[in-house]
Amino acid sequence: MKSKYIPYSLLLLSATGLIACEDHRDSPNAPFPERIEFVAERQYPEGIAYSSQLAKFLVTSIPLGKIGTVATDGRYQDLLTDPGFIAGIGMKVAGDRVFVCNSDQGRSVRSTPATTRQLAELLVFNLNTRQLERRTDLDALLPEAEPNFANDVTLAPDGTAYVTDSFSPVIYKVTPNGAPSILLRDNVRFASMTFGLNGIVYHPNNFLIVANTGQGKLFKVDLANGNAVSEIIVANTSPVANSLPGDGLTLFNNDLYVVTGGNRVAQVRTADNWQTASVVKYDASGYVGATTSVAVNAQVYTLNARIGQTGNDQNFSIQRFR
């Protein structure tokens, strides 16, 4: 097994804190612009969240290992970092704490041969102190030879976090006090020759929905039924039937918003509790290397991260689903 970091002090999250979750539907900042342009040099921000405490969006950075804020008027400011924070990927906010996946695809200024494709952590920062409170090592749960990439995180009401790994076919579970385990491994449905598990959301009916990008499929993981896995058959997809290569997932008003292909967002709806579903709308205007979305102010906002580019871009944007 892989070596483990010395754990930070245990952090207990209350259910009350999680109810005031970062996917803030009733922000006092309404109305929000349809599109928010911001400048942040080499940010390439894969993850997005919203903090009602700060009244700002939060965005991660793949090459710079940090989290910054974006105000609705487009002002960007650095917010959080740590020497061990290599590349920020998926992120959620619960009250005054930020949960963010720390990984290394070899594209960060802090990348090393030891961490490239071998890092999967869940970091917890405190918004009040701006300090790292907990580092949970996930890659130590797998054999040394297996690659790792912690991609996205979702939170259950009791404070449990669930994290996807894009390079190994597993979903991790982290208890409210920081104890990690492998929730589920599926060498068939969670695997991919390219990029595997990606976006993940917790549904109030006590199941997870996860995207396998490489397979172009969505899967349901029934937490109340032995973590049973079933494919969600999605109709009305294009250009390929029954294929939806998902990146970020956002559940809002029981519809699932799936960022797909980097250039559009699909609104997906079910009539049978996510056994099957259908795309009811594609928004495909203005997206540039889009990664994931956040529900805020009764709208869905998607991050244009210019993902896949490795230059010196500084112009990014956040836009509303239309």
Tab-separated table of C-alpha atoms in Angstrom:
chain	number	residue	atom	x	y	z
A	1	MET	CA	0.000	0.000	0.000
A	2	LYS	CA	1.108	3.571	-0.534
A	3	SER	CA	2.641	5.584	2.252
A	4	LYS	CA	0.291	7.882	4.138
A	5	TYR	CA	0.579	11.465	5.255
A	6	ILE	CA	0.416	12.353	8.907
A	7	PRO	CA	-3.285	13.218	9.361
A	8	TYR	CA	-4.466	16.606	10.478
A	9	SER	CA	-6.641	16.893	13.560
A	10	LEU	CA	-10.062	15.361	13.140
A	11	LEU	CA	-12.768	17.683	11.922
A	12	LEU	CA	-16.374	17.174	12.903
A	13	LEU	CA	-18.968	18.627	10.553
A	14	SER	CA	-22.482	19.247	11.733
A	15	ALA	CA	-25.511	18.457	9.641
A	16	THR	CA	-26.560	22.051	10.179
A	17	GLY	CA	-23.412	23.302	8.504
A	18	LEU	CA	-24.056	21.098	5.507
A	19	ILE	CA	-27.599	22.316	5.047
A	20	ALA	CA	-26.130	25.744	4.313
A	21	CYS	CA	-24.195	24.205	1.455
A	22	GLU	CA	-22.189	26.156	-1.095
A	23	ASP	CA	-24.575	25.354	-3.944
A	24	HIS	CA	-26.498	28.339	-2.649
A	25	ARG	CA	-29.884	28.703	-4.326
A	26	ASP	CA	-31.008	31.916	-2.584
A	27	SER	CA	-28.110	34.323	-2.704
A	28	PRO	CA	-28.706	37.916	-1.569
A	29	ASN	CA	-26.641	39.046	-4.574
A	30	ALA	CA	-29.452	38.534	-7.105
A	31	PRO	CA	-29.644	39.267	-9.923
A	32	PHE	CA	-26.466	37.677	-11.248
A	33	PRO	CA	-25.124	38.540	-14.721
A	34	GLU	CA	-25.671	36.041	-17.503
A	35	ARG	CA	-21.919	35.850	-18.078
A	36	ILE	CA	-19.092	36.812	-15.729
A	37	GLU	CA	-15.705	37.431	-17.332
A	38	PHE	CA	-12.651	37.328	-15.071
A	39	VAL	CA	-8.898	37.624	-15.432
A	40	ALA	CA	-6.593	35.252	-13.563
A	41	GLU	CA	-3.207	34.474	-15.056
A	42	ARG	CA	-2.731	30.757	-15.858
A	43	GLN	CA	-5.599	29.793	-13.563
A	44	TYR	CA	-7.127	27.018	-15.720
A	45	PRO	CA	-9.770	26.522	-13.013
A	46	GLU	CA	-11.221	23.012	-13.193
A	47	GLY	CA	-13.575	23.304	-10.197
A	48	ILE	CA	-16.212	25.848	-9.227
A	49	ALA	CA	-18.280	26.385	-6.084
A	50	TYR	CA	-20.137	29.236	-4.408
A	51	SER	CA	-19.786	30.550	-0.876
A	52	SER	CA	-22.785	32.353	0.574
A	53	GLN	CA	-20.498	33.451	3.427
A	54	LEU	CA	-18.179	35.269	1.011
A	55	ALA	CA	-20.922	36.011	-1.548
A	56	LYS	CA	-18.509	34.939	-4.264
A	57	PHE	CA	-17.764	32.060	-6.592
A	58	LEU	CA	-14.722	29.945	-5.759
A	59	VAL	CA	-12.518	28.479	-8.509
A	60	THR	CA	-9.607	26.060	-8.330
A	61	SER	CA	-6.400	26.026	-10.387
A	62	ILE	CA	-4.765	23.038	-12.052
A	63	PRO	CA	-1.299	24.522	-12.725
A	64	LEU	CA	-1.000	26.736	-9.654
A	65	GLY	CA	-2.460	24.688	-6.770
A	66	LYS	CA	-4.718	27.333	-5.267
A	67	ILE	CA	-8.310	28.505	-4.880
A	68	GLY	CA	-9.463	31.989	-5.786
A	69	THR	CA	-12.695	33.959	-5.614
A	70	VAL	CA	-14.668	35.572	-8.410
A	71	ALA	CA	-17.191	38.288	-7.571
A	72	THR	CA	-20.274	38.793	-9.715
A	73	ASP	CA	-18.592	41.879	-11.206
A	74	GLY	CA	-15.663	39.723	-12.373
A	75	ARG	CA	-13.073	40.703	-9.782
A	76	TYR	CA	-10.690	37.811	-9.084
A	77	GLN	CA	-8.644	37.378	-5.876
A	78	ASP	CA	-6.431	34.580	-4.567
A	79	LEU	CA	-7.917	32.957	-1.467
A	80	LEU	CA	-6.418	29.619	-0.353
A	81	THR	CA	-3.284	27.586	-0.941
A	82	ASP	CA	-0.855	25.228	0.792
A	83	PRO	CA	2.638	23.941	-0.095
A	84	GLY	CA	1.203	20.441	-0.617
A	85	PHE	CA	-1.670	21.677	-2.777
A	86	ILE	CA	-0.560	20.606	-6.256
A	87	ALA	CA	-3.617	20.837	-8.517
A	88	GLY	CA	-7.127	21.791	-7.462
A	89	ILE	CA	-9.852	19.776	-9.197
A	90	GLY	CA	-13.469	19.285	-7.978
A	91	MET	CA	-14.652	21.347	-5.023
A	92	LYS	CA	-17.623	21.848	-2.689
A	93	VAL	CA	-18.304	24.329	0.097
A	94	ALA	CA	-20.237	23.500	3.263
A	95	GLY	CA	-20.703	26.460	5.570
A	96	ASP	CA	-17.262	27.848	6.364
A	97	ARG	CA	-15.296	24.896	4.955
A	98	VAL	CA	-14.046	24.080	1.475
A	99	PHE	CA	-13.625	20.463	0.344
A	100	VAL	CA	-11.316	20.160	-2.668
A	101	CYS	CA	-9.697	17.292	-4.572
A	102	ASN	CA	-5.906	17.496	-4.775
A	103	SER	CA	-4.354	15.577	-7.675
A	104	ASP	CA	-1.470	15.712	-10.118
A	105	GLN	CA	-1.671	15.095	-13.845
A	106	GLY	CA	1.842	16.457	-14.308
A	107	ARG	CA	0.688	19.949	-15.333
A	108	SER	CA	1.278	21.891	-12.122
A	109	VAL	CA	4.222	24.057	-11.128
A	110	ARG	CA	4.375	21.771	-8.069
A	111	SER	CA	4.260	18.482	-9.993
A	112	THR	CA	6.951	15.942	-9.178
A	113	PRO	CA	7.737	12.456	-10.540
A	114	ALA	CA	6.598	11.015	-7.190
A	115	THR	CA	3.152	12.646	-7.318
A	116	THR	CA	2.330	12.641	-11.041
A	117	ARG	CA	-0.578	10.225	-11.567
A	118	GLN	CA	0.035	9.015	-7.990
A	119	LEU	CA	-1.839	11.581	-5.910
A	120	ALA	CA	-5.415	11.506	-4.660
A	121	GLU	CA	-6.285	13.605	-1.618
A	122	LEU	CA	-9.249	15.403	-0.137
A	123	LEU	CA	-8.263	18.711	1.430
A	124	VAL	CA	-10.439	20.724	3.820
A	125	PHE	CA	-9.786	24.452	4.194
A	126	ASN	CA	-11.405	26.809	6.683
A	127	LEU	CA	-12.797	29.995	5.150
A	128	ASN	CA	-12.473	31.927	8.410
A	129	THR	CA	-8.830	31.158	9.134
A	130	ARG	CA	-7.798	30.542	5.486
A	131	GLN	CA	-5.878	27.523	6.797
A	132	LEU	CA	-5.774	23.862	5.773
A	133	GLU	CA	-7.562	21.913	8.507
A	134	ARG	CA	-7.362	18.378	7.170
A	135	ARG	CA	-5.612	16.356	4.510
A	136	THR	CA	-7.101	12.916	3.806
A	137	ASP	CA	-4.872	10.586	1.806
A	138	LEU	CA	-6.909	8.470	-0.598
A	139	ASP	CA	-4.259	7.012	-2.885
A	140	ALA	CA	-2.836	5.061	0.076
A	141	LEU	CA	-5.917	2.847	-0.134
A	142	LEU	CA	-4.729	1.381	-3.453
A	143	PRO	CA	-1.616	-0.591	-4.415
A	144	GLU	CA	1.456	1.460	-5.276
A	145	ALA	CA	1.369	0.453	-8.953
A	146	GLU	CA	-2.133	1.812	-9.583
A	147	PRO	CA	-2.448	5.390	-10.902
A	148	ASN	CA	-4.617	7.950	-9.112
A	149	PHE	CA	-6.485	11.145	-9.851
A	150	ALA	CA	-9.049	12.426	-7.346
A	151	ASN	CA	-11.480	14.279	-9.570
A	152	ASP	CA	-14.726	15.351	-7.944
A	153	VAL	CA	-16.367	15.367	-4.523
A	154	THR	CA	-19.950	15.422	-3.277
A	155	LEU	CA	-21.295	15.704	0.259
A	156	ALA	CA	-24.125	13.826	1.954
A	157	PRO	CA	-26.255	15.577	4.622
A	158	ASP	CA	-24.455	13.731	7.435
A	159	GLY	CA	-21.077	15.126	6.357
A	160	THR	CA	-19.831	12.059	4.478
A	161	ALA	CA	-17.810	12.917	1.374
A	162	TYR	CA	-17.652	10.785	-1.769
A	163	VAL	CA	-14.769	11.212	-4.230
A	164	THR	CA	-14.242	9.830	-7.740
A	165	ASP	CA	-10.922	8.614	-9.136
A	166	SER	CA	-10.447	9.075	-12.889
A	167	PHE	CA	-7.423	6.795	-13.242
A	168	SER	CA	-8.533	3.905	-11.011
A	169	PRO	CA	-12.102	2.486	-11.067
A	170	VAL	CA	-13.059	3.441	-7.524
A	171	ILE	CA	-15.228	5.778	-5.499
A	172	TYR	CA	-13.747	6.786	-2.145
A	173	LYS	CA	-15.701	7.485	1.021
A	174	VAL	CA	-14.519	9.900	3.720
A	175	THR	CA	-16.410	9.988	7.006
A	176	PRO	CA	-17.177	13.302	8.766
A	177	ASN	CA	-14.136	12.781	11.034
A	178	GLY	CA	-11.837	12.197	8.052
A	179	ALA	CA	-11.528	8.392	7.944
A	180	PRO	CA	-11.110	7.210	4.325
A	181	SER	CA	-12.163	3.958	2.694
A	182	ILE	CA	-13.031	2.588	-0.720
A	183	LEU	CA	-16.801	2.727	-1.045
A	184	LEU	CA	-16.860	0.754	-4.257
A	185	ARG	CA	-14.612	-0.645	-6.930
A	186	ASP	CA	-15.969	-1.724	-10.322
A	187	ASN	CA	-13.360	-2.817	-12.839
A	188	VAL	CA	-15.915	-2.847	-15.676
A	189	ARG	CA	-18.363	0.015	-15.263
A	190	PHE	CA	-15.958	2.453	-13.625
A	191	ALA	CA	-12.985	1.730	-15.885
A	192	SER	CA	-11.835	3.521	-19.025
A	193	MET	CA	-8.865	3.396	-21.386
A	194	THR	CA	-8.771	7.195	-21.200
A	195	PHE	CA	-10.497	9.233	-18.469
A	196	GLY	CA	-12.859	7.253	-16.261
A	197	LEU	CA	-14.992	8.445	-13.356
A	198	ASN	CA	-15.493	12.172	-13.294
A	199	GLY	CA	-18.420	14.183	-11.899
A	200	ILE	CA	-20.418	12.951	-8.906
A	201	VAL	CA	-23.551	14.141	-7.094
A	202	TYR	CA	-25.429	12.959	-4.022
A	203	HIS	CA	-29.186	12.578	-4.503
A	204	PRO	CA	-31.553	13.147	-1.532
A	205	ASN	CA	-33.003	9.664	-2.110
A	206	ASN	CA	-29.694	8.296	-0.815
A	207	PHE	CA	-27.884	7.387	-3.992
A	208	LEU	CA	-25.011	8.750	-6.032
A	209	ILE	CA	-24.906	9.586	-9.719
A	210	VAL	CA	-21.476	9.390	-11.345
A	211	ALA	CA	-20.221	10.052	-14.853
A	212	ASN	CA	-17.762	7.820	-16.680
A	213	THR	CA	-16.329	10.164	-19.298
A	214	GLY	CA	-14.507	7.556	-21.358
A	215	GLN	CA	-17.525	5.263	-21.577
A	216	GLY	CA	-19.972	8.118	-22.150
A	217	LYS	CA	-22.264	6.755	-19.451
A	218	LEU	CA	-23.950	7.730	-16.204
A	219	PHE	CA	-24.228	5.288	-13.301
A	220	LYS	CA	-26.390	5.195	-10.208
A	221	VAL	CA	-24.918	3.895	-6.946
A	222	ASP	CA	-27.640	2.924	-4.467
A	223	LEU	CA	-26.206	3.591	-1.010
A	224	ALA	CA	-29.284	2.107	0.682
A	225	ASN	CA	-29.021	-1.151	-1.257
A	226	GLY	CA	-25.492	-2.405	-0.762
A	227	ASN	CA	-24.027	0.213	-3.133
A	228	ALA	CA	-25.658	-1.553	-6.081
A	229	VAL	CA	-24.546	-0.058	-9.408
A	230	SER	CA	-26.828	0.363	-12.397
A	231	GLU	CA	-26.404	2.226	-15.659
A	232	ILE	CA	-28.768	5.139	-16.237
A	233	ILE	CA	-29.925	4.766	-19.828
A	234	VAL	CA	-30.009	8.282	-21.262
A	235	ALA	CA	-32.124	8.929	-24.361
A	236	ASN	CA	-32.138	11.840	-26.804
A	237	THR	CA	-28.383	12.319	-26.770
A	238	SER	CA	-26.461	13.639	-29.745
A	239	PRO	CA	-24.448	13.191	-31.874
A	240	VAL	CA	-24.141	9.606	-30.579
A	241	ALA	CA	-27.227	7.789	-29.318
A	242	ASN	CA	-27.211	6.766	-25.634
A	243	SER	CA	-23.846	8.445	-25.080
A	244	LEU	CA	-23.213	11.376	-22.755
A	245	PRO	CA	-19.504	11.818	-21.916
A	246	GLY	CA	-19.979	13.755	-18.714
A	247	ASP	CA	-17.561	15.986	-16.880
A	248	GLY	CA	-19.111	17.971	-14.039
A	249	LEU	CA	-22.570	17.070	-12.726
A	250	THR	CA	-24.984	19.410	-10.946
A	251	LEU	CA	-28.337	18.340	-9.530
A	252	PHE	CA	-30.866	21.185	-9.481
A	253	ASN	CA	-34.654	20.918	-9.134
A	254	ASN	CA	-34.227	17.167	-9.738
A	255	ASP	CA	-32.756	17.766	-13.182
A	256	LEU	CA	-29.134	16.815	-13.799
A	257	TYR	CA	-26.951	19.330	-15.621
A	258	VAL	CA	-24.081	17.550	-17.358
A	259	VAL	CA	-21.109	19.433	-18.787
A	260	THR	CA	-20.141	17.429	-21.847
A	261	GLY	CA	-17.448	17.745	-24.486
A	262	GLY	CA	-16.167	20.995	-23.013
A	263	ASN	CA	-18.499	22.964	-25.268
A	264	ARG	CA	-22.051	22.429	-24.031
A	265	VAL	CA	-24.244	21.551	-21.062
A	266	ALA	CA	-27.035	18.974	-21.189
A	267	GLN	CA	-30.150	19.260	-19.038
A	268	VAL	CA	-31.170	15.683	-18.196
A	269	ARG	CA	-34.509	14.664	-16.692
A	270	THR	CA	-35.922	11.453	-15.246
A	271	ALA	CA	-39.401	10.112	-14.606
A	272	ASP	CA	-38.397	6.936	-12.757
A	273	ASN	CA	-35.920	7.958	-10.038
A	274	TRP	CA	-32.904	7.804	-12.347
A	275	GLN	CA	-33.316	4.342	-13.765
A	276	THR	CA	-33.615	6.021	-17.149
A	277	ALA	CA	-33.420	9.637	-18.264
A	278	SER	CA	-33.543	11.873	-21.310
A	279	VAL	CA	-31.783	15.005	-22.474
A	280	VAL	CA	-34.434	17.724	-22.588
A	281	LYS	CA	-32.137	20.526	-23.703
A	282	TYR	CA	-28.582	21.294	-24.782
A	283	ASP	CA	-27.059	24.730	-24.207
A	284	ALA	CA	-24.150	24.931	-26.639
A	285	SER	CA	-23.394	28.631	-26.968
A	286	GLY	CA	-20.303	30.334	-25.571
A	287	TYR	CA	-18.660	27.425	-23.767
A	288	VAL	CA	-14.868	27.200	-23.973
A	289	GLY	CA	-13.173	24.231	-22.321
A	290	ALA	CA	-16.066	24.037	-19.847
A	291	THR	CA	-15.650	21.688	-16.900
A	292	THR	CA	-18.342	21.843	-14.254
A	293	SER	CA	-21.222	23.886	-12.868
A	294	VAL	CA	-22.732	25.123	-9.632
A	295	ALA	CA	-26.367	25.872	-8.769
A	296	VAL	CA	-26.674	29.338	-7.273
A	297	ASN	CA	-29.393	31.972	-7.146
A	298	ALA	CA	-31.917	29.557	-8.726
A	299	GLN	CA	-29.712	29.178	-11.790
A	300	VAL	CA	-26.949	26.889	-13.029
A	301	TYR	CA	-23.594	28.536	-13.728
A	302	THR	CA	-20.844	26.768	-15.663
A	303	LEU	CA	-17.113	27.411	-15.571
A	304	ASN	CA	-15.322	28.091	-18.857
A	305	ALA	CA	-11.912	26.829	-17.783
A	306	ARG	CA	-10.176	26.520	-21.171
A	307	ILE	CA	-9.406	23.003	-19.971
A	308	GLY	CA	-6.844	21.092	-22.006
A	309	GLN	CA	-4.895	24.199	-22.915
A	310	THR	CA	-1.428	24.566	-21.452
A	311	GLY	CA	-0.458	28.095	-22.451
A	312	ASN	CA	-0.625	31.381	-20.610
A	313	ASP	CA	-4.321	32.183	-20.847
A	314	GLN	CA	-5.682	34.682	-18.361
A	315	ASN	CA	-9.233	35.244	-19.593
A	316	PHE	CA	-11.872	32.887	-18.202
A	317	SER	CA	-15.603	33.113	-17.602
A	318	ILE	CA	-18.627	31.779	-15.755
A	319	GLN	CA	-21.917	31.615	-17.655
A	320	ARG	CA	-25.540	30.869	-16.918
A	321	PHE	CA	-27.374	27.921	-18.469
A	322	ARG	CA	-29.884	29.259	-20.986
